[in-house]
PDB file of C-alpha atoms in Angstrom:
ATOM      1  CA  MET L   1      12.465  17.627  14.400  1.00 75.00           C
ATOM      2  CA  VAL L   2      11.843  18.811  10.809  1.00 72.00           C
ATOM      3  CA  ALA L   3       8.498  16.777  11.329  1.00 71.00           C
ATOM      4  CA  LEU L   4       7.737  18.989  14.420  1.00 79.00           C
ATOM      5  CA  ALA L   5       8.661  21.989  13.004  1.00 80.00           C
ATOM      6  CA  ALA L   6       6.177  21.171   9.947  1.00 75.00           C
ATOM      7  CA  ASN L   7       3.573  20.435  11.850  1.00 78.00           C
ATOM      8  CA  VAL L   8       3.122  23.087  14.516  1.00 84.00           C
ATOM      9  CA  VAL L   9       3.128  25.399  11.548  1.00 82.00           C
ATOM     10  CA  ILE L  10       0.939  23.265   9.390  1.00 83.00           C
ATOM     11  CA  ALA L  11      -1.725  22.973  12.195  1.00 85.00           C
ATOM     12  CA  ALA L  12      -1.603  26.517  13.217  1.00 85.00           C
ATOM     13  CA  ALA L  13      -2.693  27.203   9.498  1.00 83.00           C
ATOM     14  CA  LYS L  14      -4.984  24.568   9.169  1.00 84.00           C
ATOM     15  CA  ALA L  15      -6.914  25.529  12.327  1.00 86.00           C
ATOM     16  CA  VAL L  16      -7.239  29.044  11.213  1.00 84.00           C
ATOM     17  CA  GLY L  17      -8.403  28.337   7.288  1.00 81.00           C
ATOM     18  CA  GLY L  18     -10.664  25.556   8.904  1.00 81.00           C
ATOM     19  CA  LEU L  19     -12.563  28.504  11.433  1.00 83.00           C
ATOM     20  CA  ILE L  20     -12.277  31.081   8.935  1.00 80.00           C
ATOM     21  CA  SER L  21     -14.131  28.501   5.989  1.00 77.00           C
ATOM     22  CA  GLY L  22     -15.813  26.284   8.691  1.00 79.00           C
ATOM     23  CA  SER L  23     -14.610  23.255   7.115  1.00 82.00           C
ATOM     24  CA  PRO L  24     -15.495  20.028   8.689  1.00 83.00           C
ATOM     25  CA  ALA L  25     -12.420  18.412   6.818  1.00 82.00           C
ATOM     26  CA  LEU L  26     -10.110  21.147   7.255  1.00 84.00           C
ATOM     27  CA  LEU L  27     -10.469  21.578  10.809  1.00 84.00           C
ATOM     28  CA  SER L  28     -10.243  17.611  11.071  1.00 85.00           C
ATOM     29  CA  GLU L  29      -6.734  17.928   9.125  1.00 83.00           C
ATOM     30  CA  ALA L  30      -6.216  20.238  11.648  1.00 85.00           C
ATOM     31  CA  ALA L  31      -6.496  18.030  14.706  1.00 84.00           C
ATOM     32  CA  HIS L  32      -4.544  15.573  12.790  1.00 81.00           C
ATOM     33  CA  SER L  33      -1.544  17.903  12.628  1.00 83.00           C
ATOM     34  CA  VAL L  34      -1.921  18.735  16.386  1.00 83.00           C
ATOM     35  CA  ALA L  35      -1.759  15.252  17.484  1.00 81.00           C
ATOM     36  CA  ASP L  36       0.708  14.534  15.342  1.00 80.00           C
ATOM     37  CA  SER L  37       2.931  17.667  17.048  1.00 83.00           C
ATOM     38  CA  VAL L  38       2.156  16.108  20.565  1.00 80.00           C
ATOM     39  CA  ASN L  39       3.547  12.657  19.502  1.00 77.00           C
ATOM     40  CA  GLU L  40       6.587  14.295  17.958  1.00 80.00           C
ATOM     41  CA  VAL L  41       7.425  15.837  21.325  1.00 84.00           C
ATOM     42  CA  PHE L  42       7.183  12.268  22.852  1.00 82.00           C
ATOM     43  CA  LEU L  43       9.064  11.000  20.252  1.00 79.00           C
ATOM     44  CA  LEU L  44      12.039  13.495  20.892  1.00 82.00           C
ATOM     45  CA  ALA L  45      11.398  12.961  24.535  1.00 82.00           C
ATOM     46  CA  ALA L  46      12.230   8.609  24.035  1.00 82.00           C
ATOM     47  CA  VAL L  47      15.338   9.069  21.994  1.00 80.00           C
ATOM     48  CA  PRO L  48      18.099  10.390  24.727  1.00 85.00           C
ATOM     49  CA  ARG L  49      15.856   8.465  27.489  1.00 86.00           C
ATOM     50  CA  SER L  50      16.101   4.931  25.900  1.00 84.00           C
ATOM     51  CA  ARG L  51      19.912   5.561  25.563  1.00 83.00           C
ATOM     52  CA  ARG L  52      20.323   5.907  29.150  1.00 87.00           C
ATOM     53  CA  PRO L  53      23.144   3.188  29.969  1.00 84.00           C
ATOM     54  CA  ALA L  54      22.240   0.120  32.126  1.00 83.00           C
ATOM     55  CA  ASP L  55      21.474   0.193  35.840  1.00 85.00           C
ATOM     56  CA  ALA L  56      21.301  -1.925  38.318  1.00 84.00           C
ATOM     57  CA  ARG L  57      17.540  -1.332  38.422  1.00 87.00           C
ATOM     58  CA  HIS L  58      17.440  -1.519  34.832  1.00 86.00           C
ATOM     59  CA  PRO L  59      19.842  -4.116  34.108  1.00 84.00           C
ATOM     60  CA  PHE L  60      19.529  -4.391  30.078  1.00 83.00           C
ATOM     61  CA  GLY L  61      19.200  -0.725  29.430  1.00 84.00           C
ATOM     62  CA  TYR L  62      16.528   1.740  28.792  1.00 85.00           C
ATOM     63  CA  GLY L  63      15.876   1.090  25.144  1.00 83.00           C
ATOM     64  CA  LYS L  64      12.369  -0.154  25.488  1.00 85.00           C
ATOM     65  CA  GLU L  65      11.273   3.383  26.470  1.00 85.00           C
ATOM     66  CA  ARG L  66      11.095   4.346  22.648  1.00 82.00           C
ATOM     67  CA  TYR L  67       8.359   1.593  22.373  1.00 84.00           C
ATOM     68  CA  PHE L  68       6.584   2.945  25.190  1.00 87.00           C
ATOM     69  CA  TRP L  69       6.421   6.470  23.775  1.00 84.00           C
ATOM     70  CA  SER L  70       5.658   5.475  20.553  1.00 81.00           C
ATOM     71  CA  LEU L  71       2.792   3.459  22.481  1.00 85.00           C
ATOM     72  CA  LEU L  72       1.353   6.582  23.761  1.00 85.00           C
ATOM     73  CA  ALA L  73       1.918   8.144  20.267  1.00 81.00           C
ATOM     74  CA  ALA L  74      -0.320   5.776  19.127  1.00 83.00           C
ATOM     75  CA  VAL L  75      -2.996   6.521  21.359  1.00 84.00           C
ATOM     76  CA  GLY L  76      -2.427  10.222  20.952  1.00 82.00           C
ATOM     77  CA  ILE L  77      -3.035   9.590  17.118  1.00 81.00           C
ATOM     78  CA  PHE L  78      -6.450   7.779  17.877  1.00 83.00           C
ATOM     79  CA  VAL L  79      -7.611  10.041  20.505  1.00 82.00           C
ATOM     80  CA  MET L  80      -6.733  13.898  19.445  1.00 81.00           C
ATOM     81  CA  GLY L  81      -6.937  12.950  15.500  1.00 83.00           C
ATOM     82  CA  GLY L  82      -8.978   9.917  14.747  1.00 85.00           C
ATOM     83  CA  CYS L  83     -11.869  10.560  17.312  1.00 87.00           C
ATOM     84  CA  PHE L  84     -12.365  14.165  16.067  1.00 86.00           C
ATOM     85  CA  ALA L  85     -12.204  13.586  12.552  1.00 86.00           C
ATOM     86  CA  PHE L  86     -15.086  11.469  13.253  1.00 89.00           C
ATOM     87  CA  PHE L  87     -16.810  13.932  15.138  1.00 87.00           C
ATOM     88  CA  GLN L  88     -16.442  16.549  12.573  1.00 85.00           C
ATOM     89  CA  GLY L  89     -17.811  13.963   9.834  1.00 86.00           C
ATOM     90  CA  PHE L  90     -21.117  13.299  11.767  1.00 88.00           C
ATOM     91  CA  GLU L  91     -21.494  16.959  12.802  1.00 85.00           C
ATOM     92  CA  ALA L  92     -21.119  17.965   9.287  1.00 82.00           C
ATOM     93  CA  LEU L  93     -24.030  15.706   8.255  1.00 82.00           C
ATOM     94  CA  THR L  94     -26.482  17.966  10.423  1.00 81.00           C
ATOM     95  CA  ARG L  95     -25.302  21.628   9.351  1.00 70.00           C
ATOM     96  CA  ASP L  96     -28.044  23.273   7.203  1.00 58.00           C
ATOM     97  CA  GLU L  97     -25.692  26.285   6.220  1.00 56.00           C
ATOM     98  CA  GLN L  98     -23.902  27.576   3.112  1.00 56.00           C
ATOM     99  CA  GLU L  99     -19.810  27.959   3.243  1.00 56.00           C
ATOM    100  CA  SER L 100     -18.016  30.957   1.877  1.00 54.00           C
ATOM    101  CA  PRO L 101     -16.524  30.027  -1.536  1.00 58.00           C
ATOM    102  CA  THR L 102     -13.885  32.853  -0.424  1.00 62.00           C
ATOM    103  CA  GLY L 103     -13.231  30.861   2.929  1.00 70.00           C
ATOM    104  CA  TYR L 104     -12.819  27.464   1.187  1.00 77.00           C
ATOM    105  CA  THR L 105     -10.303  29.171  -1.628  1.00 81.00           C
ATOM    106  CA  ALA L 106      -8.315  30.124   1.549  1.00 80.00           C
ATOM    107  CA  GLY L 107      -8.604  26.718   3.090  1.00 83.00           C
ATOM    108  CA  LEU L 108      -7.879  24.764  -0.387  1.00 86.00           C
ATOM    109  CA  ILE L 109      -4.315  27.246  -0.336  1.00 86.00           C
ATOM    110  CA  VAL L 110      -3.689  26.192   3.225  1.00 85.00           C
ATOM    111  CA  LEU L 111      -3.965  22.308   2.631  1.00 87.00           C
ATOM    112  CA  GLY L 112      -1.789  22.750  -0.783  1.00 88.00           C
ATOM    113  CA  ILE L 113       1.060  24.501   1.373  1.00 85.00           C
ATOM    114  CA  ALA L 114       0.851  21.580   4.130  1.00 84.00           C
ATOM    115  CA  LEU L 115       0.616  19.191   1.028  1.00 87.00           C
ATOM    116  CA  VAL L 116       4.079  20.545  -0.001  1.00 86.00           C
ATOM    117  CA  ALA L 117       5.110  21.201   3.923  1.00 82.00           C
ATOM    118  CA  GLU L 118       4.344  17.167   4.866  1.00 81.00           C
ATOM    119  CA  GLY L 119       5.724  15.952   1.880  1.00 85.00           C
ATOM    120  CA  SER L 120       8.833  17.338   2.149  1.00 83.00           C
ATOM    121  CA  SER L 121       8.898  15.999   5.617  1.00 78.00           C
ATOM    122  CA  LEU L 122       8.068  12.650   4.458  1.00 84.00           C
ATOM    123  CA  VAL L 123      11.119  12.654   1.991  1.00 85.00           C
ATOM    124  CA  ARG L 124      13.245  13.460   4.846  1.00 81.00           C
ATOM    125  CA  ALA L 125      12.267  10.858   7.174  1.00 79.00           C
ATOM    126  CA  LEU L 126      12.466   8.308   4.630  1.00 84.00           C
ATOM    127  CA  TYR L 127      15.701   9.429   3.542  1.00 83.00           C
ATOM    128  CA  GLN L 128      17.291   9.287   6.950  1.00 78.00           C
ATOM    129  CA  ALA L 129      15.567   5.442   7.954  1.00 75.00           C
ATOM    130  CA  ARG L 130      17.650   4.617   4.362  1.00 77.00           C
ATOM    131  CA  GLY L 131      20.755   6.304   5.317  1.00 67.00           C
ATOM    132  CA  GLU L 132      20.464   5.349   9.324  1.00 64.00           C
ATOM    133  CA  ARG L 133      22.041   1.580  10.401  1.00 56.00           C
ATOM    134  CA  GLY L 134      18.954   0.253  12.199  1.00 54.00           C
ATOM    135  CA  GLY L 135      16.794   3.447  10.869  1.00 51.00           C
ATOM    136  CA  ALA L 136      13.897   1.052   9.771  1.00 53.00           C
ATOM    137  CA  GLY L 137      13.198  -0.340  12.652  1.00 59.00           C
ATOM    138  CA  ASP L 138      13.693   2.818  14.834  1.00 67.00           C
ATOM    139  CA  PRO L 139      10.411   2.821  16.248  1.00 67.00           C
ATOM    140  CA  ALA L 140      10.218   7.023  16.471  1.00 67.00           C
ATOM    141  CA  LEU L 141      11.432   7.084  13.160  1.00 75.00           C
ATOM    142  CA  ARG L 142       8.973   4.629  11.678  1.00 76.00           C
ATOM    143  CA  THR L 143       5.815   6.646  13.328  1.00 74.00           C
ATOM    144  CA  VAL L 144       7.108   9.757  11.989  1.00 76.00           C
ATOM    145  CA  ILE L 145       7.115   8.076   8.467  1.00 82.00           C
ATOM    146  CA  ALA L 146       3.908   6.506   9.600  1.00 80.00           C
ATOM    147  CA  GLU L 147       2.350  10.293  10.439  1.00 78.00           C
ATOM    148  CA  ASP L 148       3.723  12.051   7.395  1.00 81.00           C
ATOM    149  CA  SER L 149       2.815   9.457   4.902  1.00 87.00           C
ATOM    150  CA  THR L 150      -1.117   9.816   6.501  1.00 86.00           C
ATOM    151  CA  ALA L 151      -0.512  13.504   6.610  1.00 84.00           C
ATOM    152  CA  VAL L 152      -0.411  13.223   2.796  1.00 89.00           C
ATOM    153  CA  LEU L 153      -3.276  11.317   2.230  1.00 91.00           C
ATOM    154  CA  GLY L 154      -5.086  13.133   4.638  1.00 88.00           C
ATOM    155  CA  VAL L 155      -4.523  16.089   2.550  1.00 89.00           C
ATOM    156  CA  VAL L 156      -5.855  14.970  -0.596  1.00 91.00           C
ATOM    157  CA  LEU L 157      -8.848  13.792   0.886  1.00 91.00           C
ATOM    158  CA  ALA L 158      -9.816  16.841   2.605  1.00 89.00           C
ATOM    159  CA  MET L 159      -9.246  18.597  -0.642  1.00 90.00           C
ATOM    160  CA  GLY L 160     -11.012  16.362  -2.506  1.00 91.00           C
ATOM    161  CA  GLY L 161     -13.760  16.741  -0.103  1.00 89.00           C
ATOM    162  CA  MET L 162     -13.818  20.184  -0.160  1.00 88.00           C
ATOM    163  CA  VAL L 163     -13.653  20.723  -4.029  1.00 89.00           C
ATOM    164  CA  LEU L 164     -16.250  18.385  -4.731  1.00 89.00           C
ATOM    165  CA  HIS L 165     -18.456  20.096  -1.567  1.00 85.00           C
ATOM    166  CA  LEU L 166     -18.256  23.311  -3.350  1.00 84.00           C
ATOM    167  CA  VAL L 167     -18.775  22.083  -6.902  1.00 86.00           C
ATOM    168  CA  THR L 168     -22.044  19.999  -5.717  1.00 85.00           C
ATOM    169  CA  GLY L 169     -23.315  21.774  -2.828  1.00 81.00           C
ATOM    170  CA  ASN L 170     -23.455  18.527  -1.202  1.00 84.00           C
ATOM    171  CA  VAL L 171     -21.955  18.505   2.157  1.00 83.00           C
ATOM    172  CA  VAL L 172     -22.130  14.663   2.211  1.00 87.00           C
ATOM    173  CA  TRP L 173     -18.628  15.060   0.355  1.00 89.00           C
ATOM    174  CA  GLU L 174     -16.692  16.804   3.078  1.00 86.00           C
ATOM    175  CA  ALA L 175     -18.438  14.888   5.418  1.00 88.00           C
ATOM    176  CA  SER L 176     -17.571  11.573   3.854  1.00 90.00           C
ATOM    177  CA  ALA L 177     -13.643  12.915   3.721  1.00 89.00           C
ATOM    178  CA  SER L 178     -13.519  13.952   7.372  1.00 88.00           C
ATOM    179  CA  LEU L 179     -15.015  10.434   8.225  1.00 91.00           C
ATOM    180  CA  ALA L 180     -12.239   8.917   6.128  1.00 92.00           C
ATOM    181  CA  ILE L 181      -9.595  10.988   7.401  1.00 88.00           C
ATOM    182  CA  GLY L 182     -10.771   9.481  10.864  1.00 89.00           C
ATOM    183  CA  LEU L 183     -10.640   6.084   9.619  1.00 91.00           C
ATOM    184  CA  LEU L 184      -7.186   6.291   7.949  1.00 89.00           C
ATOM    185  CA  LEU L 185      -6.164   7.604  11.433  1.00 86.00           C
ATOM    186  CA  VAL L 186      -7.590   4.968  13.482  1.00 89.00           C
ATOM    187  CA  PHE L 187      -5.591   2.348  11.522  1.00 88.00           C
ATOM    188  CA  VAL L 188      -2.481   4.070  11.592  1.00 85.00           C
ATOM    189  CA  ALA L 189      -2.866   4.124  15.391  1.00 86.00           C
ATOM    190  CA  PHE L 190      -3.835   0.704  15.791  1.00 88.00           C
ATOM    191  CA  ARG L 191      -0.761  -0.390  13.804  1.00 86.00           C
ATOM    192  CA  LEU L 192       1.830   1.548  15.439  1.00 82.00           C
ATOM    193  CA  GLY L 193       0.560   0.589  18.535  1.00 86.00           C
ATOM    194  CA  ARG L 194       0.231  -3.340  17.466  1.00 87.00           C
ATOM    195  CA  ASP L 195       4.016  -2.664  17.111  1.00 84.00           C
ATOM    196  CA  ALA L 196       4.712  -1.042  19.928  1.00 84.00           C
ATOM    197  CA  ARG L 197       3.236  -3.609  22.082  1.00 87.00           C
ATOM    198  CA  ASP L 198       4.919  -6.572  20.056  1.00 84.00           C
ATOM    199  CA  ARG L 199       7.983  -4.769  21.798  1.00 83.00           C
ATOM    200  CA  LEU L 200       7.163  -3.985  24.921  1.00 85.00           C
ATOM    201  CA  ILE L 201       6.104  -7.599  25.545  1.00 85.00           C
ATOM    202  CA  GLY L 202       9.518  -9.177  24.399  1.00 82.00           C
ATOM    203  CA  GLU L 203       9.502  -9.486  20.416  1.00 84.00           C
ATOM    204  CA  SER L 204      12.554 -11.912  19.321  1.00 87.00           C
ATOM    205  CA  ALA L 205      15.591 -10.818  16.859  1.00 87.00           C
ATOM    206  CA  ASP L 206      14.234 -10.963  13.569  1.00 86.00           C
ATOM    207  CA  PRO L 207      14.010 -14.452  11.682  1.00 88.00           C
ATOM    208  CA  GLU L 208      17.194 -14.480   9.593  1.00 90.00           C
ATOM    209  CA  LEU L 209      19.511 -13.033  12.581  1.00 89.00           C
ATOM    210  CA  ARG L 210      18.363 -15.949  14.754  1.00 91.00           C
ATOM    211  CA  HIS L 211      19.077 -18.529  11.865  1.00 91.00           C
ATOM    212  CA  ARG L 212      22.384 -17.033  11.046  1.00 92.00           C
ATOM    213  CA  ILE L 213      22.838 -17.382  15.150  1.00 92.00           C
ATOM    214  CA  HIS L 214      22.014 -20.712  14.913  1.00 92.00           C
ATOM    215  CA  GLU L 215      24.190 -21.450  12.137  1.00 91.00           C
ATOM    216  CA  LEU L 216      27.163 -20.364  14.155  1.00 91.00           C
ATOM    217  CA  LEU L 217      26.631 -21.908  17.133  1.00 90.00           C
ATOM    218  CA  ASP L 218      25.767 -25.404  15.300  1.00 89.00           C
ATOM    219  CA  GLY L 219      29.101 -25.030  13.030  1.00 88.00           C
ATOM    220  CA  ARG L 220      31.118 -24.488  16.208  1.00 88.00           C
ATOM    221  CA  PRO L 221      33.598 -27.703  16.576  1.00 86.00           C
ATOM    222  CA  GLU L 222      32.901 -27.567  20.337  1.00 85.00           C
ATOM    223  CA  ILE L 223      29.051 -28.250  20.121  1.00 87.00           C
ATOM    224  CA  ASP L 224      27.691 -31.068  19.327  1.00 86.00           C
ATOM    225  CA  ASN L 225      24.045 -29.879  19.069  1.00 87.00           C
ATOM    226  CA  VAL L 226      22.166 -26.844  19.842  1.00 89.00           C
ATOM    227  CA  ALA L 227      19.361 -28.017  21.725  1.00 89.00           C
ATOM    228  CA  SER L 228      17.515 -24.299  22.093  1.00 91.00           C
ATOM    229  CA  LEU L 229      17.952 -20.862  21.074  1.00 93.00           C
ATOM    230  CA  LEU L 230      15.992 -18.149  22.357  1.00 92.00           C
ATOM    231  CA  THR L 231      16.338 -14.245  21.470  1.00 92.00           C
ATOM    232  CA  MET L 232      14.826 -11.220  22.723  1.00 91.00           C
ATOM    233  CA  ARG L 233      15.329  -7.108  21.745  1.00 87.00           C
ATOM    234  CA  PRO L 234      15.770  -4.986  24.681  1.00 86.00           C
ATOM    235  CA  GLY L 235      16.194  -1.883  22.642  1.00 80.00           C
ATOM    236  CA  LEU L 236      16.666  -1.011  19.088  1.00 76.00           C
ATOM    237  CA  ASP L 237      19.949  -1.532  18.971  1.00 78.00           C
ATOM    238  CA  SER L 238      20.139  -4.595  21.407  1.00 85.00           C
ATOM    239  CA  VAL L 239      19.788  -8.675  21.104  1.00 90.00           C
ATOM    240  CA  LEU L 240      19.637 -10.937  24.115  1.00 91.00           C
ATOM    241  CA  VAL L 241      20.659 -14.398  22.804  1.00 93.00           C
ATOM    242  CA  ALA L 242      20.598 -17.397  25.266  1.00 92.00           C
ATOM    243  CA  ALA L 243      21.169 -20.810  24.210  1.00 92.00           C
ATOM    244  CA  ARG L 244      21.488 -24.310  25.386  1.00 90.00           C
ATOM    245  CA  GLY L 245      23.605 -27.069  23.449  1.00 88.00           C
ATOM    246  CA  ASP L 246      25.508 -30.184  24.632  1.00 87.00           C
ATOM    247  CA  LEU L 247      29.752 -30.446  24.216  1.00 83.00           C
ATOM    248  CA  ALA L 248      31.192 -32.283  21.463  1.00 83.00           C
ATOM    249  CA  PRO L 249      32.324 -35.621  22.174  1.00 81.00           C
ATOM    250  CA  GLY L 250      36.200 -35.861  23.322  1.00 75.00           C
ATOM    251  CA  ILE L 251      36.105 -32.030  25.191  1.00 75.00           C
ATOM    252  CA  ASP L 252      36.763 -32.156  28.407  1.00 73.00           C
ATOM    253  CA  SER L 253      33.953 -30.752  31.022  1.00 69.00           C
ATOM    254  CA  GLU L 254      36.645 -28.872  32.490  1.00 73.00           C
ATOM    255  CA  GLU L 255      36.844 -26.770  29.463  1.00 78.00           C
ATOM    256  CA  ILE L 256      32.849 -25.538  29.028  1.00 81.00           C
ATOM    257  CA  ASP L 257      33.644 -22.252  30.574  1.00 83.00           C
ATOM    258  CA  ARG L 258      36.213 -21.637  28.245  1.00 84.00           C
ATOM    259  CA  VAL L 259      34.230 -22.836  25.738  1.00 85.00           C
ATOM    260  CA  CYS L 260      31.672 -20.447  26.339  1.00 87.00           C
ATOM    261  CA  VAL L 261      33.905 -17.615  26.560  1.00 88.00           C
ATOM    262  CA  ARG L 262      35.267 -17.968  22.773  1.00 88.00           C
ATOM    263  CA  ILE L 263      31.465 -18.753  21.653  1.00 89.00           C
ATOM    264  CA  LYS L 264      30.408 -15.499  23.273  1.00 91.00           C
ATOM    265  CA  GLU L 265      33.338 -13.571  21.692  1.00 90.00           C
ATOM    266  CA  SER L 266      32.656 -14.944  18.106  1.00 90.00           C
ATOM    267  CA  VAL L 267      28.951 -14.230  18.365  1.00 91.00           C
ATOM    268  CA  SER L 268      29.483 -10.079  19.583  1.00 88.00           C
ATOM    269  CA  ARG L 269      32.238 -10.380  16.914  1.00 89.00           C
ATOM    270  CA  LYS L 270      30.119 -10.721  14.230  1.00 90.00           C
ATOM    271  CA  TRP L 271      27.231  -9.184  15.600  1.00 90.00           C
ATOM    272  CA  PRO L 272      28.089  -6.391  17.916  1.00 88.00           C
ATOM    273  CA  GLN L 273      24.014  -5.627  18.645  1.00 87.00           C
ATOM    274  CA  ALA L 274      24.112  -9.279  20.782  1.00 88.00           C
ATOM    275  CA  ASP L 275      25.305  -7.495  23.735  1.00 87.00           C
ATOM    276  CA  HIS L 276      23.916  -9.985  25.916  1.00 89.00           C
ATOM    277  CA  VAL L 277      24.564 -13.426  25.444  1.00 91.00           C
ATOM    278  CA  TYR L 278      23.946 -16.471  27.571  1.00 92.00           C
ATOM    279  CA  LEU L 279      25.296 -19.529  27.198  1.00 90.00           C
ATOM    280  CA  ASP L 280      24.064 -23.438  28.884  1.00 89.00           C
ATOM    281  CA  ILE L 281      27.053 -25.898  27.642  1.00 83.00           C
ATOM    282  CA  THR L 282      26.753 -29.379  28.921  1.00 79.00           C
ATOM    283  CA  ASN L 283      28.240 -32.577  28.396  1.00 68.00           C
ATOM    284  CA  ALA L 284      26.232 -34.642  26.000  1.00 58.00           C
ATOM    285  CA  PRO L 285      24.001 -37.353  27.787  1.00 56.00           C
ATOM    286  CA  PRO L 286      25.835 -40.882  26.566  1.00 56.00           C
ATOM    287  CA  PRO L 287      24.637 -42.934  23.556  1.00 55.00           C
ATOM    288  CA  GLY L 288      21.082 -44.757  24.627  1.00 53.00           C
ATOM    289  CA  GLY L 289      21.568 -42.643  28.212  1.00 49.00           C
ATOM    290  CA  VAL L 290      18.164 -40.711  29.133  1.00 47.00           C
TER     291      VAL L 290
END
């Protein structure tokens, strides 16, 4: 919400300043802020939709909605921000007109205000990520942090390009700033899109959690051997665990159901996010058997 409010105001200010000054770098930054604003609307829609309870059609819940909307946000950054910045950079190289120092002064003031606003939004997002449980892994919050970090760097690039353009009279500096902003946005869009793709196609739980679950299962007296352990993250606060193992010698096969219940309860008690636990416990093969 903080990032959206900041970007709507900043986008309008950058657009007005860019049209007055004719600055390609400032117009690139305006497109950047517009893309960020649209993306944050996507992310705001993702949060309540991803929290809907599981139903017959989606038995593992709607947690992956966050990843879908994060993917759309990455596409938005690439199309609306990166491509427009490239266009402004190449178009600036073909211009043969003098810019108004007065207009550029107003543009630099707008960018200075934007730098303060974007920096404040970034600090707020970092504080939220640090304070919330699992905040660092929240795709919506990660996207906001990436957008705000990129916005701060983009504003610095735009200001540098505008100042060098005015000082030297060479538009190449500002065109280079626009192209650099475009490259920056494309890189961020690629990283965010890759992260969203990994989660949408079924990313496993982090290696540390998987190792600890394996240790718990392997340490249970009822289990002789953990043959396999598979994990997947259906959502931000949800982990699916599927394990196959052999029953320890001396335990009656009729105890298997009760053993599974006890193990599931121990896993869920230690890791509440492991809300889907499936165990396949069978009798160990006899020595020398197949």
